[in-house]
Short mmCIF file of C-alpha atoms in Angstrom, two decimals:
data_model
loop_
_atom_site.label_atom_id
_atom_site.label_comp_id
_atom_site.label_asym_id
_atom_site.label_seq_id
_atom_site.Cartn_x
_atom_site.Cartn_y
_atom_site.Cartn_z
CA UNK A 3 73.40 112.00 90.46
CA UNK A 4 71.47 111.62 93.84
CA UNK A 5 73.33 112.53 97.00
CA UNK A 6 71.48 111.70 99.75
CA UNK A 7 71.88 113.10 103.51
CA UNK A 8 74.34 110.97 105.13
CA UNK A 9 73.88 109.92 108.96
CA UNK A 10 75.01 112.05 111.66
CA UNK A 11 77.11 109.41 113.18
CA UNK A 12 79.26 109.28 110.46
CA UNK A 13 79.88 112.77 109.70
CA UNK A 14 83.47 113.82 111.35
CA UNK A 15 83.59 117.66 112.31
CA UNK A 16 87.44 119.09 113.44
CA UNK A 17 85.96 122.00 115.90
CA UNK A 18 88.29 124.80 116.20
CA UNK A 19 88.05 127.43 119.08
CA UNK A 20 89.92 129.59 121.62
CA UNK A 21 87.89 129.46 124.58
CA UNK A 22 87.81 126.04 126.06
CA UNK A 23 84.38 126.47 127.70
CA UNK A 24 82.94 127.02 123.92
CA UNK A 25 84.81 124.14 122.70
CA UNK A 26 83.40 122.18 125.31
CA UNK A 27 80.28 123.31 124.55
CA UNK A 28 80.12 122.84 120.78
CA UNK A 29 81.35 119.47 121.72
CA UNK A 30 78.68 118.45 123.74
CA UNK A 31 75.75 119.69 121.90
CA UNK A 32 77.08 118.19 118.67
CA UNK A 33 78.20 114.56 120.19
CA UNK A 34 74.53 114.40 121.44
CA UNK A 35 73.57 115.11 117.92
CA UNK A 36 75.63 111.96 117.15
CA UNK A 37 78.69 113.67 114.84
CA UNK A 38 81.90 112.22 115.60
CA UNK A 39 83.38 115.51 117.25
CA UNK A 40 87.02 116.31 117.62
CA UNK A 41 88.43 119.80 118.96
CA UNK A 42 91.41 121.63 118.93
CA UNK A 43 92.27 124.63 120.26
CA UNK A 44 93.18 127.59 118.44
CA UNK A 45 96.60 127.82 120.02
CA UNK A 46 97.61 124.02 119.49
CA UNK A 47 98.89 123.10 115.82
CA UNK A 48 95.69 122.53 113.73
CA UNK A 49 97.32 120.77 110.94
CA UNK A 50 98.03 118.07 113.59
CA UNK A 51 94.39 117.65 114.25
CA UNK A 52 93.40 117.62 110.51
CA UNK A 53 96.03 115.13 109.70
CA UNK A 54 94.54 112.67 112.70
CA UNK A 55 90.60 113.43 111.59
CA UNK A 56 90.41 114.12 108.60
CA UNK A 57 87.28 115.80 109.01
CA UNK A 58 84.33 116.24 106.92
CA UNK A 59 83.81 119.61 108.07
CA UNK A 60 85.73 122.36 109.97
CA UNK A 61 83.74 124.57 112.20
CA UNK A 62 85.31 127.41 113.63
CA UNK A 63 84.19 129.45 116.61
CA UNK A 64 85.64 132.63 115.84
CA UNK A 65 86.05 135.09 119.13
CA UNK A 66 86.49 139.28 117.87
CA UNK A 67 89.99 140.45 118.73
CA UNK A 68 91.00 137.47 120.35
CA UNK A 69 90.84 134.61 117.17
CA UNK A 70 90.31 135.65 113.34
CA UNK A 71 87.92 132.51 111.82
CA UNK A 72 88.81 134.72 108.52
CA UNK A 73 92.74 134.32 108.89
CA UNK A 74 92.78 130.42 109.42
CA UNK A 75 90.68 129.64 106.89
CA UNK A 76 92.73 131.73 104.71
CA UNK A 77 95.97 129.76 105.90
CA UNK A 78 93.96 126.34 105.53
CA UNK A 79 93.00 127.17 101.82
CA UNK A 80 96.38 127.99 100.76
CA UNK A 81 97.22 124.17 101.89
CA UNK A 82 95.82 122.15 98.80
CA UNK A 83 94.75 119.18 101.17
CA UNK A 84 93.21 120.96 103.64
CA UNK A 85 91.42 123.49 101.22
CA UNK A 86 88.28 121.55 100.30
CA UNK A 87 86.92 121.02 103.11
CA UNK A 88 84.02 122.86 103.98
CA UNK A 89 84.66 125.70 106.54
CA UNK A 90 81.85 126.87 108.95
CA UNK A 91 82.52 130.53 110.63
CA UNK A 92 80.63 130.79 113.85
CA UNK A 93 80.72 134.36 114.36
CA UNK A 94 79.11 137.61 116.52
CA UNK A 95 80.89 139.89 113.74
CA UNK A 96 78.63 139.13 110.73
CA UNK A 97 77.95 142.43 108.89
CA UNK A 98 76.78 141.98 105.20
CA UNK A 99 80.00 143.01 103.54
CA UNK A 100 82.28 140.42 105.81
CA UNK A 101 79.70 137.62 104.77
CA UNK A 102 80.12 137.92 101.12
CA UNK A 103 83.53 138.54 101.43
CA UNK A 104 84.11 134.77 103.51
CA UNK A 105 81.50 132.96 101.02
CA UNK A 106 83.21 135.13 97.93
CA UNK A 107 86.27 133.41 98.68
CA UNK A 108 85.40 130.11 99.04
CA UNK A 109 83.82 129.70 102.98
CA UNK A 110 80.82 127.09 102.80
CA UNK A 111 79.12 129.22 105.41
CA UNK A 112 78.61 131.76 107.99
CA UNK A 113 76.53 131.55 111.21
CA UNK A 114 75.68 134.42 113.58
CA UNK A 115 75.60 133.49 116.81
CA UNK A 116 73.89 133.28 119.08
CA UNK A 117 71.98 130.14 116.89
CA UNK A 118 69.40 127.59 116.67
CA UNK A 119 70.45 123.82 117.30
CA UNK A 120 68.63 122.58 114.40
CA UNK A 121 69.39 125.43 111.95
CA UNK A 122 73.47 124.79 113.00
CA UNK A 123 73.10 120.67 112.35
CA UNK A 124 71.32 121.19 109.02
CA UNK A 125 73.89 123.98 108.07
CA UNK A 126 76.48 120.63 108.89
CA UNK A 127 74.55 118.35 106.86
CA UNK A 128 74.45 120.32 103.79
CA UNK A 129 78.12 121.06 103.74
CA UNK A 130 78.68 117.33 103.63
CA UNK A 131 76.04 117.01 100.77
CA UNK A 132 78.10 120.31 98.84
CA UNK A 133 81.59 118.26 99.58
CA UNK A 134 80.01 114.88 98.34
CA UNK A 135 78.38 116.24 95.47
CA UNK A 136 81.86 118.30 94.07
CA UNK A 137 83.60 115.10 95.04
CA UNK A 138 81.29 113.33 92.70
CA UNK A 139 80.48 116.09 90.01
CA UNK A 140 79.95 114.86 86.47
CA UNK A 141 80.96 118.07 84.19
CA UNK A 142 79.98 119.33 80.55
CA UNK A 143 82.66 116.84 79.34
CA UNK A 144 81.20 113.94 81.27
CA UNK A 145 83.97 113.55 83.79
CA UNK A 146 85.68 114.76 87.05
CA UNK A 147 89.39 115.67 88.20
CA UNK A 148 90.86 115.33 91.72
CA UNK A 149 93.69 113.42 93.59
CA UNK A 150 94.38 110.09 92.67
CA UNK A 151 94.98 109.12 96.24
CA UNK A 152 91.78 110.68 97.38
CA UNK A 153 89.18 108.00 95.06
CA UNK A 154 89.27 104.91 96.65
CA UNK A 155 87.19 101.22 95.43
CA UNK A 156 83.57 102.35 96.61
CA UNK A 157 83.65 105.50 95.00
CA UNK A 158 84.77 104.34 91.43
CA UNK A 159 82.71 101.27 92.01
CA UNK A 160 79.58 103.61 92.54
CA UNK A 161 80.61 106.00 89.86
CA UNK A 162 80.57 103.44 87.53
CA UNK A 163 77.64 101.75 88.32
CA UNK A 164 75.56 104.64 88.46
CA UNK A 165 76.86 106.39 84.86
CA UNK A 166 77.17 102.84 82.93
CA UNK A 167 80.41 103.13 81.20
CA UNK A 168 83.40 101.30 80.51
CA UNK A 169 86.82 102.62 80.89
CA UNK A 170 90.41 102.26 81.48
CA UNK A 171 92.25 103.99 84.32
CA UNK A 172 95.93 104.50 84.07
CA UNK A 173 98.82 106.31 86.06
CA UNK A 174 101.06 108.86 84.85
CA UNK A 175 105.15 108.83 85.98
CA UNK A 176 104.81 112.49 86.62
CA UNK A 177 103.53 114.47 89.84
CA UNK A 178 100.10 116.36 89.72
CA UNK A 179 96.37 115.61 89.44
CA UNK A 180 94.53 113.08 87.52
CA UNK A 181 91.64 112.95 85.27
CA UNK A 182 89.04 110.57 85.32
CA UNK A 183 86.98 110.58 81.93
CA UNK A 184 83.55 109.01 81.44
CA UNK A 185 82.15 108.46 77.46
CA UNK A 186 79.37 106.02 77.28
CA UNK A 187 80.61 103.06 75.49
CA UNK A 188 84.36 104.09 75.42
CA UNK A 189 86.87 103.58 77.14
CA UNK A 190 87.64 105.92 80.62
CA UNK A 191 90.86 107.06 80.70
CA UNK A 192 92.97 109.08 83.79
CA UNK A 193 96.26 110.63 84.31
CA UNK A 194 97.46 110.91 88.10
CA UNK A 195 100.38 111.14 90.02
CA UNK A 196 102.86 108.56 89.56
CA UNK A 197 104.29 108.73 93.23
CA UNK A 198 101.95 106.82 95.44
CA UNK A 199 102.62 105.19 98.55
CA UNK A 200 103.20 102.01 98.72
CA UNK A 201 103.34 101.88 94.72
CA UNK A 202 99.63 101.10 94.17
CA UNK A 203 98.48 99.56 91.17
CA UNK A 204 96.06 100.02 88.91
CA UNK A 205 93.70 97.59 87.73
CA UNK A 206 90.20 97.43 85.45
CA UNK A 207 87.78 94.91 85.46
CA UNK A 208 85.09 93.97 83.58
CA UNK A 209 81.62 93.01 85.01
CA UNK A 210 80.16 90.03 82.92
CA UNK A 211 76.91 89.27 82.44
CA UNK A 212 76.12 87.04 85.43
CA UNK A 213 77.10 89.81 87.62
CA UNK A 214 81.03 88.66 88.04
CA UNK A 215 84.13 90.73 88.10
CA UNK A 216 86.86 89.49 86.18
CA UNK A 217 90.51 90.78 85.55
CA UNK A 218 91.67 90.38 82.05
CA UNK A 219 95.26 90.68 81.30
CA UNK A 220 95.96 92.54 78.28
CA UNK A 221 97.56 90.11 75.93
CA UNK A 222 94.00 88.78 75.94
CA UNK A 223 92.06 91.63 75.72
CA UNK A 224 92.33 91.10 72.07
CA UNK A 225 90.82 87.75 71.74
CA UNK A 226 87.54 89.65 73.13
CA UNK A 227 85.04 90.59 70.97
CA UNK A 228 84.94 94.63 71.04
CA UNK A 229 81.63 94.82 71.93
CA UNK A 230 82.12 92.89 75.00
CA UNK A 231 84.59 95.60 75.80
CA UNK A 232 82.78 98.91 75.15
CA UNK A 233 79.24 98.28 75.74
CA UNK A 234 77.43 100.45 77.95
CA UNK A 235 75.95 97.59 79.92
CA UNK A 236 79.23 96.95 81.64
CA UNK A 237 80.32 98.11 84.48
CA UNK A 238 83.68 98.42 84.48
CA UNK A 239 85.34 98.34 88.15
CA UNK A 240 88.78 99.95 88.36
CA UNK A 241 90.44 100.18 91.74
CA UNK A 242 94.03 100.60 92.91
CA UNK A 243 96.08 98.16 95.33
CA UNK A 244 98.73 98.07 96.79
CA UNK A 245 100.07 94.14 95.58
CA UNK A 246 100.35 91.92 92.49
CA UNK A 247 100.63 95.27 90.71
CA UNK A 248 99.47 94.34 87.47
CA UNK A 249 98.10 97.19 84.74
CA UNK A 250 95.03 95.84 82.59
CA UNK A 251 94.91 98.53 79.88
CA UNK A 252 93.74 98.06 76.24
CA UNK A 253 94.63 99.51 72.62
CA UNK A 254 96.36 103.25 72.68
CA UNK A 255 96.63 104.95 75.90
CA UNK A 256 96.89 108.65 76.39
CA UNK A 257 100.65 110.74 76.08
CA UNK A 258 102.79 110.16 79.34
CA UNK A 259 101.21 107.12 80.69
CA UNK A 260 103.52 104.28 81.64
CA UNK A 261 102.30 101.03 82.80
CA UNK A 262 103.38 98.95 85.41
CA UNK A 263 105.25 95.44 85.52
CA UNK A 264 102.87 92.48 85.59
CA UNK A 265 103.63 89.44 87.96
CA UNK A 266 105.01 86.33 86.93
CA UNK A 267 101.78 84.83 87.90
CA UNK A 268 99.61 87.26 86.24
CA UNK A 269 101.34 86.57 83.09
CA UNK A 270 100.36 83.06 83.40
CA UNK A 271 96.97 83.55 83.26
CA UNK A 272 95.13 82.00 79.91
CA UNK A 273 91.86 82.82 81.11
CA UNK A 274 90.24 86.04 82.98
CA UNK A 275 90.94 86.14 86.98
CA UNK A 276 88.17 86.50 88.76
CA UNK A 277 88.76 89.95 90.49
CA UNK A 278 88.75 88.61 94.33
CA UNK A 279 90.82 90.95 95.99
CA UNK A 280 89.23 94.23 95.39
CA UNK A 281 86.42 92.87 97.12
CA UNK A 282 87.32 90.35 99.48
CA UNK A 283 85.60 90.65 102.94
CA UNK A 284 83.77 93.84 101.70
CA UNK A 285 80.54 92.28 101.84
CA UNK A 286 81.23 91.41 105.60
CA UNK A 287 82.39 94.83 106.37
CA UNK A 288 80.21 97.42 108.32
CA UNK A 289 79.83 101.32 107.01
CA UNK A 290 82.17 102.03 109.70
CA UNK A 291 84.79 99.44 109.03
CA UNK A 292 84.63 100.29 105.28
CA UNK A 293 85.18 103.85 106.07
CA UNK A 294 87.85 103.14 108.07
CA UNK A 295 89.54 101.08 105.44
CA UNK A 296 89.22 103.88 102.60
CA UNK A 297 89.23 107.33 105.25
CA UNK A 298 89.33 109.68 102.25
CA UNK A 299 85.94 108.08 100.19
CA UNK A 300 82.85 108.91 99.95
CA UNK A 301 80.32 108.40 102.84
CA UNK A 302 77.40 107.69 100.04
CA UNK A 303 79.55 105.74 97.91
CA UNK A 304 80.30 103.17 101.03
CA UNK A 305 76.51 103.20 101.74
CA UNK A 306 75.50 102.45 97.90
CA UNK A 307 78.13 99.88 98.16
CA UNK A 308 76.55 97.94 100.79
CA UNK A 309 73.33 98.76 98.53
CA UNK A 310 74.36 96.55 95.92
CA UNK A 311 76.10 93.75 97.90
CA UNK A 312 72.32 93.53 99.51
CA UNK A 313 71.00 93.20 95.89
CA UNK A 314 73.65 90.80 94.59
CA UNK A 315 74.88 93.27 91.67
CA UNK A 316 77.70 92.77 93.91
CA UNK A 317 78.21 88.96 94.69
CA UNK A 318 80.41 86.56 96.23
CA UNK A 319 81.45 84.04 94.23
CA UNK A 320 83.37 80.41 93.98
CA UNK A 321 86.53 80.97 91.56
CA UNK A 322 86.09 77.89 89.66
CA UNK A 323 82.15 78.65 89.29
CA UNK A 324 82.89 81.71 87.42
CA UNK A 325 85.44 81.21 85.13
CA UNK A 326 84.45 82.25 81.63
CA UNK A 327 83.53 78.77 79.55
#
């Protein structure tokens, strides 16, 4: 799966420090760069500033016998949320054995300064690519694990696309991680937590072939022909939101899943609905506005999203005009 090197200007960096001239510093030569730059300093309560970023990136100016870069990013991994995101030491203490130590346990990287510019904004870039490509890693099995809350619509709409399966996402009543399962020409299947805000639902489409997205309830799933259901060719769009909660699953699905109630409207439905609100006003939306509507996706999965509105594999489309004949 190609990751390509996002934009500077939409790469957010948390810059930890204790000495404010530094921070100011780092700041400067890093907004001119055009990253989207926030700093805190060591003293003030980090978390705060992680939970108001939400940073791609953390780098850490580390100052001997004054502030350990070592000691918070061994408090920050201990943290589930916090502890994938990359970590950059900037450090004047950067003997060989205290290198592999920090990258042994998990640091994306370790700088001695002083440093070039360029060599310190590539080092940035490539810890994006790293995050984005574990975000989006494809294993042995064909599939990937992580937070349910943390996949939002562009990334399983360019997941999807780009691996050609058909699946079914569900959500488990119990606490804890789900799994996201790709088999070409089966179904996908996924576990997650059952406690998420605002009690999002879960829903699957199926992409037809005139390029449409449709929702099909599952008491007529069965009047489908199978093949229409598992072949590769579609692209099946599953996305959570946060009204008409409505669960669009399909023959036997994994231990522990429950499903959630359908509407009184859904379960009206004779026909496939045409799946408008997952992407209502997406098309209209800017990179920016996108990524500020889903905070925790992908940067490349917003930008290949735009991609295919521009080619029409994503369209906009009249409701009547594409209602199955």
């Amino acid at each position: 799966m190609n990751t390509r090197t996002p934009n500077n200007d939409v790469i957010s960096l948390l810059v930890v420090g204790c000495e404010a001239n530094m921070l100011h510093l780092l700041g400067d030569v890093l907004t001119e760069a055009g990253f989207m730059v926030t700093s805190v300093h060591a003293d003030d309560a980090i978390e705060d500033g992680l939970e108001l970023v939400d940073p791609m990136v953390i780098v850490c100016d580390e100052v001997d016998g004054v502030f350990n870069g070592e000691q918070l990013f061994g408090d920050l991994k201990r943290t589930a949320r916090w502890a994938g995101i990359p970590f950059i030491l900037l450090s004047d203490q950067c003997n060989a054995e205290r290198v592999a130590r920090s990258l042994d346990a998990g640091m994306e990287d370790f700088i001695s300064k002083p440093f070039a510019i360029e060599e310190f904004h590539a080092r940035i870039r490539k810890a994006v690519r790293h995050r984005m490509r574990n975000m989006l890693h494809v294993g042995e099995d064909v599939g990937f694990t992580g937070k349910l809350e943390f996949l939002e619509l562009p990334d399983l709409i360019i997941n999807l696309h780009q691996n050609q399966r058909t699946g079914e996402l569900g959500v488990s009543d119990a606490d804890g991680d789900y799994r996201f399962v790709f088999s070409a020409g089966e179904f996908v299947s996924a576990q997650g937590p059952g406690g998420i805000a605002g009690r999002k639902a879960v829903f699957r489409g199926i992409r037809n072939a005139t390029g449409l997205f449709t929702f099909v309830p599952r008491e007529h799933t069965d009047d489908v022909p199978q093949s229409e259901l598992t072949s590769p060719t579609n692209l099946v769009l599953s996305a959570m939101q946060e009204s008409d909660e409505f669960p669009l699953t399909r023959g036997l699905l994994p231990d522990g899943l429950v499903g959630l109630s359908a509407s009184t409207k859904l379960k009206a439905a004779s026909a496939p609905i045409v799946v408008l609100p997952l992407l209502e006003g997406a098309k209209a939306m800017s990179i920016n506005a996108l990524i500020d509507a889903c905070p925790r996706t992908d940067l490349e999965s917003v930008t290949e999203l735009h991609e295919l509105f521009k080619k029409e594999v994503l369209v906009a489309h009249d409701t009547k005009r594409s209602q199955p004949a």
